[in-house]
Tab-separated table of C-alpha atoms in Angstrom:
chain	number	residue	atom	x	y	z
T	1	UNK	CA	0.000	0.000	0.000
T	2	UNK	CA	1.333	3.244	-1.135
T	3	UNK	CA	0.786	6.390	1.803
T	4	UNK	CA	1.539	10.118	1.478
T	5	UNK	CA	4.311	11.466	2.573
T	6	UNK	CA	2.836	12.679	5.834
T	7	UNK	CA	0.314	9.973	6.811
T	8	UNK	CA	0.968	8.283	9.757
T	9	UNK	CA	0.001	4.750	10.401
T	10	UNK	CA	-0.364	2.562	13.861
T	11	UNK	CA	2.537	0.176	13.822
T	12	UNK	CA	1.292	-3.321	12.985
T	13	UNK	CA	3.738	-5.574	12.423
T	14	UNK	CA	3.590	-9.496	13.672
T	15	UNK	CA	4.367	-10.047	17.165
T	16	UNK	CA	5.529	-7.366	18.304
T	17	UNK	CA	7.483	-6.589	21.804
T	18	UNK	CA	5.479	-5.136	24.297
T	19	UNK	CA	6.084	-1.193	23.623
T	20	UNK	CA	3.488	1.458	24.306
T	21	UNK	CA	0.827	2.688	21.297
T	22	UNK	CA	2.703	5.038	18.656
T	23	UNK	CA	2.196	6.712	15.116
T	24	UNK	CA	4.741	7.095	12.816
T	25	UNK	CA	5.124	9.319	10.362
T	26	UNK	CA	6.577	7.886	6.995
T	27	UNK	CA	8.141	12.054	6.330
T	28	UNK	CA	10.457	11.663	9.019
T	29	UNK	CA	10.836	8.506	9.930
T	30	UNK	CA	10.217	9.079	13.798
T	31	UNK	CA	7.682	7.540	16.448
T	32	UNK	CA	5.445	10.581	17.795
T	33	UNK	CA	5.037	8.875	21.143
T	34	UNK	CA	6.775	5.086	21.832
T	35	UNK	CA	7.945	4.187	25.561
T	36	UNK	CA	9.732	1.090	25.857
T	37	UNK	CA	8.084	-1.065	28.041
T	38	UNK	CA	10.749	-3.756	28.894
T	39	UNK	CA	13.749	-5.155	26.413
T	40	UNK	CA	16.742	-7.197	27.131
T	41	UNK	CA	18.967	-4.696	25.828
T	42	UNK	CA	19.832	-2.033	28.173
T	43	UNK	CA	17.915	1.482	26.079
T	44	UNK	CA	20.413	4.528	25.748
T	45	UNK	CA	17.298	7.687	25.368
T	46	UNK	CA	14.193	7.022	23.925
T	47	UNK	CA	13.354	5.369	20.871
T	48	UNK	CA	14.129	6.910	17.322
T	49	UNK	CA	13.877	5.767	14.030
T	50	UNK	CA	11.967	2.386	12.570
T	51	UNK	CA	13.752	0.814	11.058
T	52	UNK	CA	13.947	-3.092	9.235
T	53	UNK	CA	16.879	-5.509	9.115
T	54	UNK	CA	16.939	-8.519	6.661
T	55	UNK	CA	19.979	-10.867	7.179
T	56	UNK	CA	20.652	-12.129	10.798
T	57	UNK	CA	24.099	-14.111	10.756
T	58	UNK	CA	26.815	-13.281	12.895
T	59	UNK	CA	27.549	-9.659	11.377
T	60	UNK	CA	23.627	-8.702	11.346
T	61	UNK	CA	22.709	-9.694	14.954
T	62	UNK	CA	25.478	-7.950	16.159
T	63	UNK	CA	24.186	-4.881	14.287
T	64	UNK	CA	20.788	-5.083	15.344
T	65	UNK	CA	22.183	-5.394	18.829
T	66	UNK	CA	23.581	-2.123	18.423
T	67	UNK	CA	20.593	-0.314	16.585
T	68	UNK	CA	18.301	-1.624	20.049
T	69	UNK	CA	20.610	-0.457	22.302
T	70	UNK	CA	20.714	2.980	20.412
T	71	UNK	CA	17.218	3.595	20.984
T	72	UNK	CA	15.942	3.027	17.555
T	73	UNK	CA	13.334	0.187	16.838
T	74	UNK	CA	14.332	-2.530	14.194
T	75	UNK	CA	11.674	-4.965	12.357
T	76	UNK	CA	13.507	-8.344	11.281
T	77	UNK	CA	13.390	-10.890	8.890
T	78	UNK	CA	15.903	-14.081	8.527
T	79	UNK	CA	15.585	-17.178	6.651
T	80	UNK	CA	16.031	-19.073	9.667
T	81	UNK	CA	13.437	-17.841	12.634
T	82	UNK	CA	15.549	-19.460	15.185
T	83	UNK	CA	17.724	-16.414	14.590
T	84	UNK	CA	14.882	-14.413	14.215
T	85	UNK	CA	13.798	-15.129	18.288
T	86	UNK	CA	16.953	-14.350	19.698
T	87	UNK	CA	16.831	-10.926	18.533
T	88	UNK	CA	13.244	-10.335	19.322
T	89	UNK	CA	14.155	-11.409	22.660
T	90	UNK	CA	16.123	-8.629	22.809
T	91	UNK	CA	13.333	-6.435	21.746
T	92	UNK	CA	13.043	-6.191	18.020
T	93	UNK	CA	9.767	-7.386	16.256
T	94	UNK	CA	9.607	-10.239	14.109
T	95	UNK	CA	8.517	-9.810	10.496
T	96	UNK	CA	6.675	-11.962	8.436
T	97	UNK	CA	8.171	-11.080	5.048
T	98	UNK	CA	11.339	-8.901	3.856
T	99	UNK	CA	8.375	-7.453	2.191
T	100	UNK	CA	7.315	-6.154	5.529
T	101	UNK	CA	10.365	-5.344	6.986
T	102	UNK	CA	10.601	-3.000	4.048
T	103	UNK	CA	7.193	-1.280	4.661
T	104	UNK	CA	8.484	0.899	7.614
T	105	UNK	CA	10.379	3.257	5.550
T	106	UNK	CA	14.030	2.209	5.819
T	107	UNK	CA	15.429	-1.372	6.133
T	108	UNK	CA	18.881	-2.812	5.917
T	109	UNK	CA	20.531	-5.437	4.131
T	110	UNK	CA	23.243	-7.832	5.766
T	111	UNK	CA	23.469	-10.863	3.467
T	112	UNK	CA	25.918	-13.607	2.270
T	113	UNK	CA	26.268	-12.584	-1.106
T	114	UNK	CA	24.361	-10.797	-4.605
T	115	UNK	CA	22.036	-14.114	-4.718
T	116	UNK	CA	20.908	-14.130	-1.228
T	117	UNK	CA	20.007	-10.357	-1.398
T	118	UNK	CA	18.601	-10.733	-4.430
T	119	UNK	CA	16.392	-13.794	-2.754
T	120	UNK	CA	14.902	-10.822	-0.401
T	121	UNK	CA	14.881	-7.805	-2.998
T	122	UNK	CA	12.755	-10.026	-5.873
T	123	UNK	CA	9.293	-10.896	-5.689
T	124	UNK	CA	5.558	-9.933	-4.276
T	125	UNK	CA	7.043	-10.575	-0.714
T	126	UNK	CA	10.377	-8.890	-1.637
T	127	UNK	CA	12.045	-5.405	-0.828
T	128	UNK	CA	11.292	-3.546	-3.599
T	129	UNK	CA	7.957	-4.140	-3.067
T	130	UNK	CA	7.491	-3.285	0.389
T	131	UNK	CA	9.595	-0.596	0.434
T	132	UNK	CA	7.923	2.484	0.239
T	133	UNK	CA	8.339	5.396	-2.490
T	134	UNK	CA	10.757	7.595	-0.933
T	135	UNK	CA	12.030	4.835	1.279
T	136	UNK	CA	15.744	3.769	1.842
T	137	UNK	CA	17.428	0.882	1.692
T	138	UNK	CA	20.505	0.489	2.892
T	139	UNK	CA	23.177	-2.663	1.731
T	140	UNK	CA	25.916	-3.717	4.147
T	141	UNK	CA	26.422	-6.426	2.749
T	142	UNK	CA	29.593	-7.389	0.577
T	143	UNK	CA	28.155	-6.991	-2.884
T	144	UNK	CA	29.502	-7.116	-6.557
T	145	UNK	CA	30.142	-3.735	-8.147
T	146	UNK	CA	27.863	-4.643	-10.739
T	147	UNK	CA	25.124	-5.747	-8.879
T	148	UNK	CA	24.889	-2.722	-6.484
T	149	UNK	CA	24.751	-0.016	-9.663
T	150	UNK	CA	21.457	-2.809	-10.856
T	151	UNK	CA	19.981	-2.040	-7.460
T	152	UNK	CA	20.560	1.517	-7.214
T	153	UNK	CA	18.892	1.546	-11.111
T	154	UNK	CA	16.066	-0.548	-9.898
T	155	UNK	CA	15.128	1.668	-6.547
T	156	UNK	CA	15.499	4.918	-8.637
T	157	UNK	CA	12.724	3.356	-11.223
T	158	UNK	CA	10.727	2.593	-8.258
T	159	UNK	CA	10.776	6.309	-6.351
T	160	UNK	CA	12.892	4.529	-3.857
T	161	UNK	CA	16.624	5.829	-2.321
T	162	UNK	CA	19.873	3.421	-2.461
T	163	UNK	CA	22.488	3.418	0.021
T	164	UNK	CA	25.851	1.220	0.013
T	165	UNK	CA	27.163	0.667	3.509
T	166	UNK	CA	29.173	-2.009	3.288
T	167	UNK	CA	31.346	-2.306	7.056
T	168	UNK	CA	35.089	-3.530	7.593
T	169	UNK	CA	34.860	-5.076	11.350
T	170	UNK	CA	34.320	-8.755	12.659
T	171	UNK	CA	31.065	-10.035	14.626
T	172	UNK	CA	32.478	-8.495	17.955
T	173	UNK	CA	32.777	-5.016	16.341
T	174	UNK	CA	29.349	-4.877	14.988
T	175	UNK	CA	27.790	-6.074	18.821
T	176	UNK	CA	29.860	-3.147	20.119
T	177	UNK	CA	29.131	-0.036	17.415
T	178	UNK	CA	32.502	-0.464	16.277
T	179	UNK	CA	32.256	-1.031	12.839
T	180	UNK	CA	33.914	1.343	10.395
T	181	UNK	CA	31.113	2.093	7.305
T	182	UNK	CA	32.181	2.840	3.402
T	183	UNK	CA	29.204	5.227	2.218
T	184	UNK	CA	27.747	5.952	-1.233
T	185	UNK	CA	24.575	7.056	-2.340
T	186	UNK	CA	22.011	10.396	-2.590
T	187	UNK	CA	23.281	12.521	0.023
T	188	UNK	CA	19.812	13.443	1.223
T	189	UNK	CA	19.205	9.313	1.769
T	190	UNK	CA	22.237	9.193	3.677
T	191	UNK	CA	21.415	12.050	5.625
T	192	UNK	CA	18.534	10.377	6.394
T	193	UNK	CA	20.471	7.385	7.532
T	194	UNK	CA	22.848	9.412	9.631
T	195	UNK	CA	21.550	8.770	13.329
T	196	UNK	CA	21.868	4.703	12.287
T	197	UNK	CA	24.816	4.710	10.654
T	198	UNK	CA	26.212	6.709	13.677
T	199	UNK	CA	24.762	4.029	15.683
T	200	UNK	CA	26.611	1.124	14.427
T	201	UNK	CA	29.672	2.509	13.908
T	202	UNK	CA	31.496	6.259	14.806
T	203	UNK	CA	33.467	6.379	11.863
T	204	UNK	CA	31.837	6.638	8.451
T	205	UNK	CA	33.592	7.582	4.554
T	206	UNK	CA	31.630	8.989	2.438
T	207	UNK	CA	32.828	8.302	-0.983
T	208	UNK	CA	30.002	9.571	-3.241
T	209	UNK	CA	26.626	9.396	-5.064
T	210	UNK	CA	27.371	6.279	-6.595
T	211	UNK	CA	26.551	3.453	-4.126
T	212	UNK	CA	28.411	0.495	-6.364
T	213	UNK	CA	31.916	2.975	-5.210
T	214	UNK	CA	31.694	1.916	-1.836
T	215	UNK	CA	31.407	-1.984	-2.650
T	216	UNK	CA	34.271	-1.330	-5.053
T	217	UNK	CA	36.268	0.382	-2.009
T	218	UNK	CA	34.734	-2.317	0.332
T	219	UNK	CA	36.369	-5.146	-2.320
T	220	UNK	CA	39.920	-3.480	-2.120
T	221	UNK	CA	39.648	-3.191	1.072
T	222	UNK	CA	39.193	-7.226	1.768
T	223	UNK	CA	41.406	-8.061	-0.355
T	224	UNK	CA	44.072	-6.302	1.278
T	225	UNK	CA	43.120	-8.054	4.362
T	226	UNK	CA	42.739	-11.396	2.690
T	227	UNK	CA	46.537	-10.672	1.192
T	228	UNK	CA	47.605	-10.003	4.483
T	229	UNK	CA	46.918	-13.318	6.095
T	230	UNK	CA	48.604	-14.814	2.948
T	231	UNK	CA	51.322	-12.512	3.860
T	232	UNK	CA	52.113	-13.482	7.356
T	233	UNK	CA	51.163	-16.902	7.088
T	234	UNK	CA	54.507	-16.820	4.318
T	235	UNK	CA	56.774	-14.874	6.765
T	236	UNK	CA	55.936	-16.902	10.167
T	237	UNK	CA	56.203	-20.294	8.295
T	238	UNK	CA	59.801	-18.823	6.442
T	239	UNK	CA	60.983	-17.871	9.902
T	240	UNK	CA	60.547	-21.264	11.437
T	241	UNK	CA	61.627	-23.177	8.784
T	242	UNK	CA	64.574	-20.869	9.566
T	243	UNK	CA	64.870	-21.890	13.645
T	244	UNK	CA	63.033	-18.890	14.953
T	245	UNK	CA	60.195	-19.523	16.832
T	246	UNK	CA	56.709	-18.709	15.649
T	247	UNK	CA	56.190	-16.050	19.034
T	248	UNK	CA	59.681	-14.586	18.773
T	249	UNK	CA	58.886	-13.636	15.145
T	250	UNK	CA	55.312	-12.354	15.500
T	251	UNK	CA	57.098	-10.098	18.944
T	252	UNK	CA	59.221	-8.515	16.084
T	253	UNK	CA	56.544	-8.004	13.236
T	254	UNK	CA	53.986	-6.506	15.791
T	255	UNK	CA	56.204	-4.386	16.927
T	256	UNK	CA	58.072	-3.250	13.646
T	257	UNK	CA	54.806	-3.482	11.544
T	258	UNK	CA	52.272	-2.315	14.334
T	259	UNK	CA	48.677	-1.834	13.014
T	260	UNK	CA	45.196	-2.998	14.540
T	261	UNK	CA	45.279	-5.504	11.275
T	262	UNK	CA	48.987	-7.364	12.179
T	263	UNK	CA	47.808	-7.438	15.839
T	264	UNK	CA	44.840	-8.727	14.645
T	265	UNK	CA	45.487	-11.393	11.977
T	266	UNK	CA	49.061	-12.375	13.194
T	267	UNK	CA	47.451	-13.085	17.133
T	268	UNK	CA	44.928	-15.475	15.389
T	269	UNK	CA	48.111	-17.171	13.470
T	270	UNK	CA	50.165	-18.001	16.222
T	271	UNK	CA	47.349	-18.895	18.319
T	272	UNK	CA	45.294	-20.891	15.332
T	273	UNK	CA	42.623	-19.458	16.242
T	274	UNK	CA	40.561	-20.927	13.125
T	275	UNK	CA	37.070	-21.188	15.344
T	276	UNK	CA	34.804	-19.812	15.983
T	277	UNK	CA	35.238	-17.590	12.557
T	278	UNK	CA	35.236	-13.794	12.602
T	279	UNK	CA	35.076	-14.371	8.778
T	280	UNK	CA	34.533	-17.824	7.135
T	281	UNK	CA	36.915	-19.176	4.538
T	282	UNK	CA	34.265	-19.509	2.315
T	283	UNK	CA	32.956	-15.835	2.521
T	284	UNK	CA	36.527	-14.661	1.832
T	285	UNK	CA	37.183	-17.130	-1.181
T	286	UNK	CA	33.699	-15.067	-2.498
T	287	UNK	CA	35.155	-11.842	-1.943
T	288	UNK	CA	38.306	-12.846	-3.712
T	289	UNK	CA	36.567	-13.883	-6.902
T	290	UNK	CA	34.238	-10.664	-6.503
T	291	UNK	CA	37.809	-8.615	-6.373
T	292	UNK	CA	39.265	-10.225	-9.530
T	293	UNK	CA	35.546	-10.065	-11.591
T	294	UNK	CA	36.168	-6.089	-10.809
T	295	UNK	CA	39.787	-6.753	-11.584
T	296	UNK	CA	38.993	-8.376	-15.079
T	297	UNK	CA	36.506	-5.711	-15.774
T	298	UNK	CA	38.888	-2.557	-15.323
T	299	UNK	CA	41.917	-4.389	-16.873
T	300	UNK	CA	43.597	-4.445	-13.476
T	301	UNK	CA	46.043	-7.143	-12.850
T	302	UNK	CA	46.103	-8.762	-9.093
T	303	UNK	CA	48.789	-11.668	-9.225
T	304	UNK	CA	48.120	-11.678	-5.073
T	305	UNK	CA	44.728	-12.309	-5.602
T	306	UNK	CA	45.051	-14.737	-7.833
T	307	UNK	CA	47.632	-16.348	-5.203
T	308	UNK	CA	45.430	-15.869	-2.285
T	309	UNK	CA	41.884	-17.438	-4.465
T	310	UNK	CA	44.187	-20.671	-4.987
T	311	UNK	CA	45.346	-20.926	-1.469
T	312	UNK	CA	41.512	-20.345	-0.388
T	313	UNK	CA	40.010	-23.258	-3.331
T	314	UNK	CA	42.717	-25.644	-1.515
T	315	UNK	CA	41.450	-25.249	2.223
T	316	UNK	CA	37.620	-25.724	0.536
T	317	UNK	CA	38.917	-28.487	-0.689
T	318	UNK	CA	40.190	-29.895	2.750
T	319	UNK	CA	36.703	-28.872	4.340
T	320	UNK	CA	37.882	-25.691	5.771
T	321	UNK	CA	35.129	-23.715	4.522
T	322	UNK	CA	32.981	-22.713	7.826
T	323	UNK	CA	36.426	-21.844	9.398
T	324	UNK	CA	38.182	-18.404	9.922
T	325	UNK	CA	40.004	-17.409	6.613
T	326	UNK	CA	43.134	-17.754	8.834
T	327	UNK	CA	43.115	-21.162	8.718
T	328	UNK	CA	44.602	-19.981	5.177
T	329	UNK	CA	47.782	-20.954	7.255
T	330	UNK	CA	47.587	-24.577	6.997
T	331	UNK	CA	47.952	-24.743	3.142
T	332	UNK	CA	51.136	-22.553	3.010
T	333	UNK	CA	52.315	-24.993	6.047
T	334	UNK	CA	51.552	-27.906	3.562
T	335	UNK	CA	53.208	-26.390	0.742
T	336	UNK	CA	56.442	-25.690	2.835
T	337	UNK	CA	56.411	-29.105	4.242
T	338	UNK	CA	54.749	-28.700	8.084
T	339	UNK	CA	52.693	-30.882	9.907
């Protein structure tokens, strides 16, 4: 159902948490009157913006954790409804459809890949139906450059706004509003979007209008990281093969290489750390490929990439998939000659 701009509408979505009566105006994208009643996330102010969530692995409950405990009021959808009621436990309301969690105005996107989000954009129960003209959606998921300038062409048709906000940060980061956000899109939309945004994560670039930017900056960006476990996988296995000790190397790269990254990665190394994942093996090996599609199309050579996707198809092939990307580790061990 299409509304004007300034009609507001009861909230009516399926089973929803025990808040007070409100309206909500579709203009500004604000409750006139909604008092939290009781949530298991501890509330910082009063509730905010409405907003919907589709996707609810590890990244997107983390992130809806933080949008509660903002104030704001999320709608949710997941494939799975088991992940669906720990989240409403915490206070968000369950929707029946990404069809509905599009309705209120502004919903996110935090999905494994182009075919899953296209899986809740398509269709009479999709996104693009739901959402409303003038409405937002927002993508934070890892997306092909190519398919995030086909959704920003299909919202425009529609009357509806397209933001790119894909996030560099691991499950722990999103939980905490930690995440760091690439941004692209209509700067009125993401205007719009600020006060969530804010929410999940302090730090936010704003590339430009064109949303398929920040997945292209988003794409870089993971494969540097991806490189970088290749890259200090190579140097700690060299320097044992060598007599130095795995710890005694890592105390000199941390501290001669210091970064949040090195810390990071090179802890997880020397610990093996390989579960639970911060970021499967198999989501990695798909941001690889996504990297050198973008690579092939721009006539940009990436002979790391091209290292790092073989190195990724050999721990598939050893059932490493649902592992950290770290475990990256064991194949260059193999192909020096470790146990």
């Amino acid at each position: 159902m299409v509304r004007s701009p300034g009609e507001a509408r009861p909230c009516h979505v399926s089973d929803r948490a025990p808040w007070a009566e409100s309206s909500y105006s579709p203009e500004t994208h604000r409750f006139a009157t909604l008092v939290p009643v009781q949530s298991g996330v501890e509330q910082v102010g009063r509730w905010d913006m409405d907003v919907g969530f589709v996707g609810l692995g590890n990244m997107g409950r983390g992130m809806v954790q933080t949008l509660l405990r903002a104030g704001h009021r999320v709608v949710v959808w997941n494939r799975t409804p088991e992940r669906v009621d720990e989240v409403v436990a915490l206070g968000a309301v369950r929707a029946a459809t990404p069809f509905e969690a599009a309705e209120v105005g502004v919903v996110f996107t935090m999905l494994a890949d182009d075919a899953a989000t296209e899986a809740v954009i398509a269709g009479p129960h999709g996104i693009l139906a739901g959402l409303p003209r003038d409405g937002i959606h927002v993508a934070s998921s890892t997306l092909s450059v190519r398919y995030s300038a086909e959704l920003a062409e299909r919202h425009r048709t529609r009357g509806q706004h397209y933001v790119a906000a894909p996030v560099f940060g691991r499950p722990d980061a999103a939980a905490q509003g930690a995440l760091r956000l690439v941004v692209a899109g209509p700067q009125g939309a993401i205007e719009r979007v600020r006060p969530l945004l804010t929410a999940l994560g302090p730090q936010q670039f704003v590339i430009d209008e064109h949303p398929e930017r920040a997945h292209a900056v988003k794409l870089a960006g993971n494969f540097l990281i991806l490189s970088l476990v290749e890259l200090l996988s190579e140097a700690m296995v060299l320097a044992e093969k060598a007599g130095v000790p795995r710890d005694r190397f890592f105390e000199v790269a941390g501290a001669v290489f210091s970064s949040p990254l090195v810390d990071r990665y090179g802890r997880t190394l020397l610990e093996r750390r390989f579960d639970p994942p911060g970021f499967r093996l198999a989501l990695g090996l798909k941001d690889i490929r996504l990297a050198l599609d973008l690579a092939e199309s721009t006539h940009t050579p990436l002979p790391i990439a091209d290292l790092v996707r073989q190195h990724a198809l050999e721990a598939m092939a050893h059932g490493q998939g649902e592992r950290d990307f770290a475990t990256l580790l064991r194949v260059v061990e193999a192909h020096a000659g470790l146990s």
